[in-house]
Amino acid sequence: MTDAKTRIDETVKSNDVVLYMKGTKQMPQCGFSQRVAGVLNYMGVDYADVNVLEDADIRQGIKDYSDWPTIPQLYVKGEFVGGCDIITEMTLSGELDSLFDQSGVTYNKEAADKIREANNG
């Protein structure tokens, strides 16, 4: 399991934004992963995607790494942000924008505003 932890640690620390998910950003394999990837894709965020379905060690390892039981898991600048519900809430409240701003992550502010408008109307 140490190997998985090392690989996870390297991936999380060498990419500004990482999404551990079921499937890929082009082809998510579960609704929760699809929702988070969809938000990031729509907002134009450049992020690394790691398909946990391809590696059982990573699939369990990421849960141990974050002490979080579910996938997807989003990391920004090496820090665990949350899973689907948290990312959804942060997107709708504008907290995700703030986190990206503070972290120097490029994203499309207009797209973020459109997501909020669509969900508030």
mmCIF file of C-alpha atoms in Angstrom:
data_model
loop_
_atom_site.group_PDB
_atom_site.id
_atom_site.type_symbol
_atom_site.label_atom_id
_atom_site.label_comp_id
_atom_site.label_asym_id
_atom_site.label_seq_id
_atom_site.Cartn_x
_atom_site.Cartn_y
_atom_site.Cartn_z
ATOM 1 C CA MET A 1 0.000 0.000 0.000
ATOM 2 C CA THR A 2 3.006 2.280 0.472
ATOM 3 C CA ASP A 3 3.557 2.299 -3.290
ATOM 4 C CA ALA A 4 -0.007 3.539 -3.868
ATOM 5 C CA LYS A 5 0.394 6.230 -1.205
ATOM 6 C CA THR A 6 3.653 7.381 -2.804
ATOM 7 C CA ARG A 7 2.082 7.515 -6.280
ATOM 8 C CA ILE A 8 -0.951 9.404 -4.935
ATOM 9 C CA ASP A 9 1.256 11.847 -3.033
ATOM 10 C CA GLU A 10 3.369 12.530 -6.136
ATOM 11 C CA THR A 11 0.290 13.026 -8.336
ATOM 12 C CA VAL A 12 -1.465 15.319 -5.861
ATOM 13 C CA LYS A 13 1.650 17.440 -5.305
ATOM 14 C CA SER A 14 2.783 17.679 -8.937
ATOM 15 C CA ASN A 15 -0.573 18.890 -10.359
ATOM 16 C CA ASP A 16 -2.439 22.057 -9.392
ATOM 17 C CA VAL A 17 -5.803 20.291 -9.670
ATOM 18 C CA VAL A 18 -6.384 16.522 -9.523
ATOM 19 C CA LEU A 19 -9.641 14.598 -9.633
ATOM 20 C CA TYR A 20 -9.614 10.988 -8.485
ATOM 21 C CA MET A 21 -12.670 9.575 -10.192
ATOM 22 C CA LYS A 22 -14.369 6.517 -11.617
ATOM 23 C CA GLY A 23 -13.593 6.740 -15.312
ATOM 24 C CA THR A 24 -11.914 9.649 -17.079
ATOM 25 C CA LYS A 25 -12.781 13.296 -17.615
ATOM 26 C CA GLN A 26 -13.832 12.372 -21.175
ATOM 27 C CA MET A 27 -15.808 9.314 -20.075
ATOM 28 C CA PRO A 28 -16.865 9.277 -16.408
ATOM 29 C CA GLN A 29 -18.108 5.916 -15.179
ATOM 30 C CA CYS A 30 -20.430 7.073 -12.375
ATOM 31 C CA GLY A 31 -22.845 9.926 -11.873
ATOM 32 C CA PHE A 32 -20.916 11.542 -9.029
ATOM 33 C CA SER A 33 -17.657 11.533 -11.001
ATOM 34 C CA GLN A 34 -19.583 12.825 -14.019
ATOM 35 C CA ARG A 35 -20.974 15.737 -12.017
ATOM 36 C CA VAL A 36 -17.614 16.909 -10.672
ATOM 37 C CA ALA A 37 -15.786 16.363 -13.974
ATOM 38 C CA GLY A 38 -18.636 18.185 -15.735
ATOM 39 C CA VAL A 39 -18.259 21.222 -13.473
ATOM 40 C CA LEU A 40 -14.480 21.323 -13.951
ATOM 41 C CA ASN A 41 -14.753 20.758 -17.715
ATOM 42 C CA TYR A 42 -17.447 23.412 -18.114
ATOM 43 C CA MET A 43 -15.426 25.899 -16.061
ATOM 44 C CA GLY A 44 -12.400 25.208 -18.253
ATOM 45 C CA VAL A 45 -10.181 24.038 -15.396
ATOM 46 C CA ASP A 46 -6.984 22.276 -16.452
ATOM 47 C CA TYR A 47 -6.847 19.213 -14.221
ATOM 48 C CA ALA A 48 -5.342 15.749 -14.022
ATOM 49 C CA ASP A 49 -7.822 12.899 -13.862
ATOM 50 C CA VAL A 50 -6.978 9.572 -12.245
ATOM 51 C CA ASN A 51 -9.250 6.628 -13.039
ATOM 52 C CA VAL A 52 -9.472 4.595 -9.820
ATOM 53 C CA LEU A 53 -11.176 1.748 -11.699
ATOM 54 C CA GLU A 54 -7.875 0.941 -13.426
ATOM 55 C CA ASP A 55 -5.957 0.290 -10.195
ATOM 56 C CA ALA A 56 -7.393 -1.345 -7.067
ATOM 57 C CA ASP A 57 -4.452 -0.108 -4.961
ATOM 58 C CA ILE A 58 -5.134 3.499 -5.967
ATOM 59 C CA ARG A 59 -8.887 3.013 -5.525
ATOM 60 C CA GLN A 60 -8.420 1.992 -1.877
ATOM 61 C CA GLY A 61 -5.290 4.076 -1.399
ATOM 62 C CA ILE A 62 -6.982 7.389 -2.167
ATOM 63 C CA LYS A 63 -9.616 6.679 0.485
ATOM 64 C CA ASP A 64 -6.882 6.023 3.035
ATOM 65 C CA TYR A 65 -4.827 9.006 1.843
ATOM 66 C CA SER A 66 -7.643 11.492 2.428
ATOM 67 C CA ASP A 67 -9.456 9.568 5.149
ATOM 68 C CA TRP A 68 -12.543 10.106 2.977
ATOM 69 C CA PRO A 69 -14.680 7.064 2.092
ATOM 70 C CA THR A 70 -16.031 8.025 -1.327
ATOM 71 C CA ILE A 71 -14.908 8.815 -4.845
ATOM 72 C CA PRO A 72 -14.633 11.264 -6.606
ATOM 73 C CA GLN A 73 -12.102 13.288 -4.647
ATOM 74 C CA LEU A 74 -10.837 16.701 -5.715
ATOM 75 C CA TYR A 75 -7.424 18.066 -4.751
ATOM 76 C CA VAL A 76 -6.276 21.639 -5.348
ATOM 77 C CA LYS A 77 -2.624 22.576 -4.783
ATOM 78 C CA GLY A 78 -2.017 19.361 -2.856
ATOM 79 C CA GLU A 79 -4.966 19.823 -0.498
ATOM 80 C CA PHE A 80 -8.053 17.600 -0.369
ATOM 81 C CA VAL A 81 -11.118 19.715 -1.122
ATOM 82 C CA GLY A 82 -13.957 17.192 -1.053
ATOM 83 C CA GLY A 83 -16.235 14.852 -2.924
ATOM 84 C CA CYS A 84 -19.255 15.382 -5.133
ATOM 85 C CA ASP A 85 -21.622 16.969 -2.589
ATOM 86 C CA ILE A 86 -18.978 19.355 -1.250
ATOM 87 C CA ILE A 87 -17.820 20.386 -4.740
ATOM 88 C CA THR A 88 -21.444 20.924 -5.808
ATOM 89 C CA GLU A 89 -22.120 23.114 -2.755
ATOM 90 C CA MET A 90 -18.860 25.038 -3.250
ATOM 91 C CA THR A 91 -19.668 25.630 -6.919
ATOM 92 C CA LEU A 92 -23.150 26.962 -6.159
ATOM 93 C CA SER A 93 -21.961 29.166 -3.277
ATOM 94 C CA GLY A 94 -18.987 30.603 -5.169
ATOM 95 C CA GLU A 95 -16.502 29.059 -2.723
ATOM 96 C CA LEU A 96 -14.909 27.005 -5.492
ATOM 97 C CA ASP A 97 -14.246 30.208 -7.465
ATOM 98 C CA SER A 98 -12.611 31.713 -4.376
ATOM 99 C CA LEU A 99 -10.475 28.630 -3.847
ATOM 100 C CA PHE A 100 -9.340 28.704 -7.481
ATOM 101 C CA ASP A 101 -8.638 32.455 -7.246
ATOM 102 C CA GLN A 102 -6.580 32.028 -4.062
ATOM 103 C CA SER A 103 -4.731 29.044 -5.536
ATOM 104 C CA GLY A 104 -3.946 30.698 -8.859
ATOM 105 C CA VAL A 105 -5.978 28.139 -10.803
ATOM 106 C CA THR A 106 -7.284 29.428 -14.128
ATOM 107 C CA TYR A 107 -10.991 28.919 -14.809
ATOM 108 C CA ASN A 108 -13.803 30.561 -16.746
ATOM 109 C CA LYS A 109 -15.623 32.885 -14.327
ATOM 110 C CA GLU A 110 -18.533 33.357 -16.760
ATOM 111 C CA ALA A 111 -19.056 29.584 -16.928
ATOM 112 C CA ALA A 112 -19.049 29.399 -13.116
ATOM 113 C CA ASP A 113 -21.664 32.176 -13.008
ATOM 114 C CA LYS A 114 -23.788 30.319 -15.599
ATOM 115 C CA ILE A 115 -23.775 27.181 -13.445
ATOM 116 C CA ARG A 116 -25.076 29.216 -10.510
ATOM 117 C CA GLU A 117 -27.693 30.989 -12.640
ATOM 118 C CA ALA A 118 -28.956 27.661 -13.998
ATOM 119 C CA ASN A 119 -29.273 26.224 -10.501
ATOM 120 C CA ASN A 120 -30.867 29.292 -8.899
ATOM 121 C CA GLY A 121 -33.505 29.847 -11.531
#
